[in-house]
PDB file of C-alpha atoms in Angstrom:
ATOM      1  CA  MET A 682      62.333-160.242  44.974  1.00 43.00           C
ATOM      2  CA  VAL A 683      65.091-158.454  43.080  1.00 65.00           C
ATOM      3  CA  GLN A 684      62.498-155.856  42.041  1.00 82.00           C
ATOM      4  CA  GLN A 685      61.559-155.391  45.709  1.00 88.00           C
ATOM      5  CA  GLU A 686      65.218-154.841  46.641  1.00 90.00           C
ATOM      6  CA  VAL A 687      65.566-152.208  43.921  1.00 88.00           C
ATOM      7  CA  LEU A 688      62.533-150.383  45.312  1.00 90.00           C
ATOM      8  CA  ASP A 689      63.871-150.701  48.884  1.00 93.00           C
ATOM      9  CA  ARG A 690      67.152-149.083  47.855  1.00 93.00           C
ATOM     10  CA  VAL A 691      65.647-146.380  45.673  1.00 90.00           C
ATOM     11  CA  PHE A 692      63.101-145.247  48.275  1.00 92.00           C
ATOM     12  CA  ALA A 693      65.701-145.426  51.090  1.00 95.00           C
ATOM     13  CA  SER A 694      68.030-143.288  48.939  1.00 94.00           C
ATOM     14  CA  LEU A 695      65.301-140.676  48.534  1.00 92.00           C
ATOM     15  CA  ALA A 696      64.514-140.547  52.267  1.00 95.00           C
ATOM     16  CA  ASP A 697      67.212-137.939  52.903  1.00 96.00           C
ATOM     17  CA  PRO A 698      67.251-134.244  51.916  1.00 94.00           C
ATOM     18  CA  THR A 699      70.999-134.246  51.166  1.00 96.00           C
ATOM     19  CA  ARG A 700      70.612-137.130  48.725  1.00 96.00           C
ATOM     20  CA  ARG A 701      67.580-135.549  47.056  1.00 93.00           C
ATOM     21  CA  GLY A 702      69.664-132.369  46.745  1.00 93.00           C
ATOM     22  CA  ILE A 703      72.494-134.306  45.068  1.00 95.00           C
ATOM     23  CA  LEU A 704      70.084-135.681  42.445  1.00 91.00           C
ATOM     24  CA  VAL A 705      68.710-132.216  41.705  1.00 88.00           C
ATOM     25  CA  ARG A 706      72.271-130.812  41.472  1.00 92.00           C
ATOM     26  CA  LEU A 707      73.343-133.618  39.097  1.00 91.00           C
ATOM     27  CA  GLY A 708      70.286-132.856  36.985  1.00 85.00           C
ATOM     28  CA  GLU A 709      72.197-129.705  36.001  1.00 86.00           C
ATOM     29  CA  GLY A 710      75.280-131.711  34.954  1.00 90.00           C
ATOM     30  CA  PRO A 711      78.081-133.893  36.368  1.00 95.00           C
ATOM     31  CA  ALA A 712      79.957-132.863  39.517  1.00 97.00           C
ATOM     32  CA  THR A 713      82.846-134.199  41.574  1.00 97.00           C
ATOM     33  CA  VAL A 714      82.293-135.348  45.151  1.00 97.00           C
ATOM     34  CA  GLY A 715      84.154-132.213  46.252  1.00 96.00           C
ATOM     35  CA  GLU A 716      81.847-129.964  44.234  1.00 97.00           C
ATOM     36  CA  LEU A 717      78.826-131.712  45.742  1.00 97.00           C
ATOM     37  CA  ALA A 718      80.203-131.317  49.272  1.00 97.00           C
ATOM     38  CA  GLU A 719      81.257-127.656  49.012  1.00 95.00           C
ATOM     39  CA  PRO A 720      77.869-125.853  49.118  1.00 94.00           C
ATOM     40  CA  THR A 721      76.576-128.168  51.884  1.00 92.00           C
ATOM     41  CA  GLY A 722      79.496-127.558  54.267  1.00 93.00           C
ATOM     42  CA  MET A 723      79.723-131.347  54.567  1.00 95.00           C
ATOM     43  CA  THR A 724      83.061-133.199  54.804  1.00 96.00           C
ATOM     44  CA  LEU A 725      84.241-135.210  51.795  1.00 96.00           C
ATOM     45  CA  THR A 726      83.885-138.378  53.883  1.00 96.00           C
ATOM     46  CA  GLY A 727      80.289-137.529  54.757  1.00 97.00           C
ATOM     47  CA  MET A 728      79.418-136.740  51.145  1.00 98.00           C
ATOM     48  CA  LYS A 729      81.086-139.953  49.922  1.00 97.00           C
ATOM     49  CA  LYS A 730      78.689-141.979  52.085  1.00 98.00           C
ATOM     50  CA  HIS A 731      75.668-140.344  50.476  1.00 98.00           C
ATOM     51  CA  VAL A 732      77.180-140.811  47.000  1.00 98.00           C
ATOM     52  CA  ARG A 733      77.776-144.505  47.715  1.00 97.00           C
ATOM     53  CA  ILE A 734      74.140-145.018  48.758  1.00 97.00           C
ATOM     54  CA  LEU A 735      72.860-143.329  45.576  1.00 95.00           C
ATOM     55  CA  GLU A 736      75.295-145.374  43.474  1.00 95.00           C
ATOM     56  CA  ASP A 737      74.241-148.679  45.116  1.00 93.00           C
ATOM     57  CA  ALA A 738      70.621-147.821  44.240  1.00 91.00           C
ATOM     58  CA  GLY A 739      71.615-147.211  40.592  1.00 89.00           C
ATOM     59  CA  LEU A 740      70.473-143.596  40.755  1.00 90.00           C
ATOM     60  CA  ILE A 741      73.918-142.203  39.944  1.00 93.00           C
ATOM     61  CA  VAL A 742      77.134-143.496  38.397  1.00 94.00           C
ATOM     62  CA  THR A 743      80.622-142.377  39.390  1.00 97.00           C
ATOM     63  CA  GLU A 744      83.949-142.437  37.603  1.00 96.00           C
ATOM     64  CA  LYS A 745      87.496-141.680  38.738  1.00 95.00           C
ATOM     65  CA  VAL A 746      88.757-138.652  36.762  1.00 93.00           C
ATOM     66  CA  GLY A 747      92.333-137.788  37.720  1.00 94.00           C
ATOM     67  CA  ARG A 748      92.324-137.404  41.504  1.00 92.00           C
ATOM     68  CA  ALA A 749      88.602-136.652  41.738  1.00 93.00           C
ATOM     69  CA  ARG A 750      85.500-138.852  41.501  1.00 95.00           C
ATOM     70  CA  GLU A 751      82.953-137.490  39.042  1.00 97.00           C
ATOM     71  CA  CYS A 752      79.270-138.217  39.603  1.00 97.00           C
ATOM     72  CA  ARG A 753      76.411-138.112  37.123  1.00 93.00           C
ATOM     73  CA  LEU A 754      72.840-139.339  36.982  1.00 89.00           C
ATOM     74  CA  GLY A 755      72.171-143.028  36.273  1.00 85.00           C
ATOM     75  CA  SER A 756      70.432-143.991  33.063  1.00 72.00           C
ATOM     76  CA  ALA A 757      66.978-144.891  34.408  1.00 66.00           C
ATOM     77  CA  PRO A 758      66.441-142.596  37.338  1.00 60.00           C
ATOM     78  CA  LEU A 759      63.488-143.375  39.518  1.00 75.00           C
ATOM     79  CA  ASP A 760      61.506-145.225  36.852  1.00 78.00           C
ATOM     80  CA  GLU A 761      60.866-148.134  39.224  1.00 77.00           C
ATOM     81  CA  ALA A 762      59.842-145.816  42.040  1.00 82.00           C
ATOM     82  CA  MET A 763      57.547-143.810  39.754  1.00 80.00           C
ATOM     83  CA  ALA A 764      55.973-146.998  38.378  1.00 81.00           C
ATOM     84  CA  TRP A 765      55.224-148.271  41.868  1.00 82.00           C
ATOM     85  CA  ILE A 766      53.706-144.972  43.033  1.00 82.00           C
ATOM     86  CA  SER A 767      51.595-144.747  39.841  1.00 80.00           C
ATOM     87  CA  PHE A 768      50.326-148.286  40.309  1.00 78.00           C
ATOM     88  CA  TYR A 769      49.423-147.489  43.885  1.00 77.00           C
ATOM     89  CA  GLN A 770      47.721-144.210  43.006  1.00 75.00           C
ATOM     90  CA  ARG A 771      45.556-145.927  40.393  1.00 77.00           C
ATOM     91  CA  LEU A 772      44.552-148.434  43.037  1.00 72.00           C
ATOM     92  CA  TRP A 773      43.720-145.618  45.417  1.00 70.00           C
ATOM     93  CA  ALA A 774      41.741-143.699  42.754  1.00 73.00           C
ATOM     94  CA  ARG A 775      39.675-146.814  42.030  1.00 70.00           C
ATOM     95  CA  ARG A 776      38.881-147.000  45.721  1.00 63.00           C
ATOM     96  CA  LEU A 777      37.687-143.372  45.693  1.00 59.00           C
ATOM     97  CA  ASP A 778      35.572-144.059  42.577  1.00 62.00           C
ATOM     98  CA  GLY A 779      33.950-146.885  44.514  1.00 57.00           C
ATOM     99  CA  LEU A 780      33.153-144.569  47.440  1.00 53.00           C
ATOM    100  CA  ASP A 781      31.749-141.971  45.062  1.00 57.00           C
ATOM    101  CA  ALA A 782      29.474-144.553  43.452  1.00 55.00           C
ATOM    102  CA  TYR A 783      28.360-145.579  46.942  1.00 52.00           C
ATOM    103  CA  PHE A 784      27.381-142.038  47.937  1.00 54.00           C
ATOM    104  CA  THR A 785      25.679-141.387  44.590  1.00 57.00           C
ATOM    105  CA  LEU A 786      23.630-144.537  45.146  1.00 54.00           C
ATOM    106  CA  ARG A 787      22.591-143.385  48.615  1.00 55.00           C
ATOM    107  CA  ASP A 788      21.823-139.855  47.483  1.00 58.00           C
ATOM    108  CA  PRO A 789      21.280-139.718  43.728  1.00 55.00           C
ATOM    109  CA  LYS A 790      20.511-135.971  43.810  1.00 57.00           C
ATOM    110  CA  GLY A 791      24.092-135.404  44.971  1.00 50.00           C
ATOM    111  CA  SER A 792      22.944-132.972  47.695  1.00 47.00           C
ATOM    112  CA  ARG A 793      25.581-134.148  50.204  1.00 42.00           C
TER     113      ARG A 793
ATOM    114  CA  MET B 277      61.919-127.731  56.063  1.00 43.00           C
ATOM    115  CA  VAL B 278      58.595-129.237  57.083  1.00 66.00           C
ATOM    116  CA  GLN B 279      58.119-130.280  53.443  1.00 82.00           C
ATOM    117  CA  GLN B 280      61.522-132.012  53.541  1.00 88.00           C
ATOM    118  CA  GLU B 281      60.531-133.916  56.686  1.00 90.00           C
ATOM    119  CA  VAL B 282      57.314-135.090  55.040  1.00 88.00           C
ATOM    120  CA  LEU B 283      59.328-136.389  52.073  1.00 89.00           C
ATOM    121  CA  ASP B 284      61.860-138.056  54.421  1.00 93.00           C
ATOM    122  CA  ARG B 285      59.075-139.919  56.202  1.00 93.00           C
ATOM    123  CA  VAL B 286      57.118-140.858  53.104  1.00 90.00           C
ATOM    124  CA  PHE B 287      60.133-142.235  51.224  1.00 92.00           C
ATOM    125  CA  ALA B 288      61.428-144.039  54.348  1.00 95.00           C
ATOM    126  CA  SER B 289      57.962-145.591  54.761  1.00 94.00           C
ATOM    127  CA  LEU B 290      58.080-146.876  51.187  1.00 92.00           C
ATOM    128  CA  ALA B 291      61.572-148.385  51.573  1.00 95.00           C
ATOM    129  CA  ASP B 292      60.171-151.654  52.921  1.00 96.00           C
ATOM    130  CA  PRO B 293      58.264-154.392  51.067  1.00 94.00           C
ATOM    131  CA  THR B 294      55.976-155.125  54.033  1.00 96.00           C
ATOM    132  CA  ARG B 295      54.887-151.497  54.222  1.00 96.00           C
ATOM    133  CA  ARG B 296      54.370-151.260  50.454  1.00 93.00           C
ATOM    134  CA  GLY B 297      52.275-154.434  50.770  1.00 93.00           C
ATOM    135  CA  ILE B 298      50.149-152.858  53.517  1.00 95.00           C
ATOM    136  CA  LEU B 299      49.368-149.865  51.284  1.00 91.00           C
ATOM    137  CA  VAL B 300      48.364-152.119  48.398  1.00 88.00           C
ATOM    138  CA  ARG B 301      46.192-154.225  50.753  1.00 92.00           C
ATOM    139  CA  LEU B 302      44.498-151.097  52.177  1.00 91.00           C
ATOM    140  CA  GLY B 303      43.842-149.958  48.604  1.00 85.00           C
ATOM    141  CA  GLU B 304      41.261-152.772  48.572  1.00 86.00           C
ATOM    142  CA  GLY B 305      39.589-151.487  51.743  1.00 90.00           C
ATOM    143  CA  PRO B 306      40.158-151.026  55.494  1.00 95.00           C
ATOM    144  CA  ALA B 307      41.702-153.808  57.584  1.00 97.00           C
ATOM    145  CA  THR B 308      42.550-154.371  61.237  1.00 97.00           C
ATOM    146  CA  VAL B 309      46.164-154.785  62.332  1.00 97.00           C
ATOM    147  CA  GLY B 310      45.386-158.475  62.884  1.00 96.00           C
ATOM    148  CA  GLU B 311      44.043-158.862  59.335  1.00 97.00           C
ATOM    149  CA  LEU B 312      47.163-157.160  57.977  1.00 97.00           C
ATOM    150  CA  ALA B 313      49.448-159.419  60.034  1.00 97.00           C
ATOM    151  CA  GLU B 314      47.732-162.735  59.267  1.00 95.00           C
ATOM    152  CA  PRO B 315      48.808-163.364  55.625  1.00 94.00           C
ATOM    153  CA  THR B 316      52.383-162.225  56.353  1.00 92.00           C
ATOM    154  CA  GLY B 317      52.959-164.610  59.280  1.00 93.00           C
ATOM    155  CA  MET B 318      54.174-161.560  61.210  1.00 95.00           C
ATOM    156  CA  THR B 319      53.434-161.025  64.926  1.00 96.00           C
ATOM    157  CA  LEU B 320      50.916-158.350  65.902  1.00 96.00           C
ATOM    158  CA  THR B 321      53.753-156.441  67.603  1.00 96.00           C
ATOM    159  CA  GLY B 322      55.838-156.514  64.425  1.00 97.00           C
ATOM    160  CA  MET B 323      52.924-155.385  62.275  1.00 98.00           C
ATOM    161  CA  LYS B 324      52.059-152.578  64.723  1.00 97.00           C
ATOM    162  CA  LYS B 325      55.554-151.099  64.205  1.00 98.00           C
ATOM    163  CA  HIS B 326      55.047-150.947  60.443  1.00 98.00           C
ATOM    164  CA  VAL B 327      51.556-149.475  60.901  1.00 98.00           C
ATOM    165  CA  ARG B 328      52.946-146.792  63.225  1.00 97.00           C
ATOM    166  CA  ILE B 329      55.601-145.773  60.663  1.00 97.00           C
ATOM    167  CA  LEU B 330      52.980-145.472  57.901  1.00 95.00           C
ATOM    168  CA  GLU B 331      50.704-143.502  60.229  1.00 95.00           C
ATOM    169  CA  ASP B 332      53.491-141.094  61.246  1.00 93.00           C
ATOM    170  CA  ALA B 333      54.112-140.427  57.543  1.00 91.00           C
ATOM    171  CA  GLY B 334      50.397-139.640  57.042  1.00 89.00           C
ATOM    172  CA  LEU B 335      50.019-142.470  54.545  1.00 90.00           C
ATOM    173  CA  ILE B 336      47.408-144.293  56.626  1.00 93.00           C
ATOM    174  CA  VAL B 337      45.030-143.433  59.452  1.00 94.00           C
ATOM    175  CA  THR B 338      44.014-145.806  62.232  1.00 97.00           C
ATOM    176  CA  GLU B 339      41.027-145.917  64.551  1.00 96.00           C
ATOM    177  CA  LYS B 340      40.203-148.064  67.567  1.00 95.00           C
ATOM    178  CA  VAL B 341      37.109-150.163  66.741  1.00 93.00           C
ATOM    179  CA  GLY B 342      36.099-152.341  69.667  1.00 94.00           C
ATOM    180  CA  ARG B 343      39.202-154.292  70.650  1.00 92.00           C
ATOM    181  CA  ALA B 344      40.842-153.978  67.242  1.00 93.00           C
ATOM    182  CA  ARG B 345      42.631-151.102  65.499  1.00 95.00           C
ATOM    183  CA  GLU B 346      41.288-150.486  62.014  1.00 97.00           C
ATOM    184  CA  CYS B 347      43.604-149.072  59.355  1.00 97.00           C
ATOM    185  CA  ARG B 348      42.735-147.285  56.132  1.00 93.00           C
ATOM    186  CA  LEU B 349      44.552-145.139  53.582  1.00 89.00           C
ATOM    187  CA  GLY B 350      45.276-141.491  54.388  1.00 85.00           C
ATOM    188  CA  SER B 351      43.601-138.790  52.356  1.00 72.00           C
ATOM    189  CA  ALA B 352      46.537-137.621  50.221  1.00 66.00           C
ATOM    190  CA  PRO B 353      48.621-140.692  49.666  1.00 60.00           C
ATOM    191  CA  LEU B 354      51.993-140.149  48.119  1.00 75.00           C
ATOM    192  CA  ASP B 355      51.129-136.840  46.460  1.00 78.00           C
ATOM    193  CA  GLU B 356      54.253-135.207  47.881  1.00 77.00           C
ATOM    194  CA  ALA B 357      56.431-138.124  46.824  1.00 82.00           C
ATOM    195  CA  MET B 358      54.933-138.178  43.334  1.00 80.00           C
ATOM    196  CA  ALA B 359      55.375-134.416  42.983  1.00 81.00           C
ATOM    197  CA  TRP B 360      59.029-134.638  43.933  1.00 82.00           C
ATOM    198  CA  ILE B 361      59.765-137.523  41.560  1.00 81.00           C
ATOM    199  CA  SER B 362      57.921-135.734  38.724  1.00 80.00           C
ATOM    200  CA  PHE B 363      59.893-132.547  39.314  1.00 78.00           C
ATOM    201  CA  TYR B 364      63.105-134.522  39.279  1.00 76.00           C
ATOM    202  CA  GLN B 365      62.184-136.463  36.129  1.00 75.00           C
ATOM    203  CA  ARG B 366      61.405-133.239  34.253  1.00 78.00           C
ATOM    204  CA  LEU B 367      64.819-131.960  35.275  1.00 72.00           C
ATOM    205  CA  TRP B 368      66.410-135.168  34.042  1.00 70.00           C
ATOM    206  CA  ALA B 369      64.478-135.094  30.741  1.00 73.00           C
ATOM    207  CA  ARG B 370      65.679-131.526  30.116  1.00 69.00           C
ATOM    208  CA  ARG B 371      69.234-132.746  30.606  1.00 63.00           C
ATOM    209  CA  LEU B 372      68.677-135.493  28.012  1.00 59.00           C
ATOM    210  CA  ASP B 373      67.175-132.940  25.583  1.00 62.00           C
ATOM    211  CA  GLY B 374      70.349-130.950  26.026  1.00 57.00           C
ATOM    212  CA  LEU B 375      72.509-133.978  25.185  1.00 53.00           C
ATOM    213  CA  ASP B 376      70.361-134.732  22.166  1.00 56.00           C
ATOM    214  CA  ALA B 377      70.762-131.177  20.874  1.00 55.00           C
ATOM    215  CA  TYR B 378      74.515-131.522  21.401  1.00 51.00           C
ATOM    216  CA  PHE B 379      74.753-134.689  19.293  1.00 53.00           C
ATOM    217  CA  THR B 380      72.480-133.268  16.583  1.00 56.00           C
ATOM    218  CA  LEU B 381      74.785-130.249  16.384  1.00 54.00           C
ATOM    219  CA  ARG B 382      77.862-132.466  16.001  1.00 55.00           C
ATOM    220  CA  ASP B 383      76.239-134.747  13.461  1.00 58.00           C
ATOM    221  CA  PRO B 384      73.251-133.014  11.825  1.00 55.00           C
ATOM    222  CA  LYS B 385      72.581-136.000   9.522  1.00 56.00           C
ATOM    223  CA  GLY B 386      71.801-138.057  12.625  1.00 50.00           C
ATOM    224  CA  SER B 387      73.934-140.973  11.399  1.00 47.00           C
ATOM    225  CA  ARG B 388      75.201-141.893  14.868  1.00 42.00           C
TER     226      ARG B 388
END
């Protein structure tokens, strides 16, 4: 159940281009909320909402530094999400293998 | 932009345990909306909403078969999502390599 909630939050975090952009930006190094907001033309308040969502999902961590809030990537970014997608893709590949075997059986010369 | 919308829809689709469950179930083979609803105790109307969201994201396709609507996996499930996460993880790994190089430089004997 807890695992499901982690996945819910991680995938919901990723379902927004601004938040995906923040993760890519933080991949280059830490940034304050102001530095994240500046190139997007977004208000600080708007950017803070996105930062909060990413932080709640564990994808980033933030720390008060002087008057600014510095953001950096969390320690296990997207591992859960990647693991779920991989599991699902294996499942899907097995299904395709099954279909392939089915067609080969029907037409062993493979002339389809 | 279109690519961003695809990612928005795919990740939003995955941000729900019922919808992730549907994908795993359809990995075993096609199912009608009724068959998907039955083990969850969900109403047909409730299940149809989830099915519509997955269909809009291109993750499943549906087809009217007699009085039922049959669902099966789409043809390129989660490739976009996987590609994005992979790109991001490479970026993150590079950042860690950078940190590692930094610590090695400070303490070449590696005694930390």
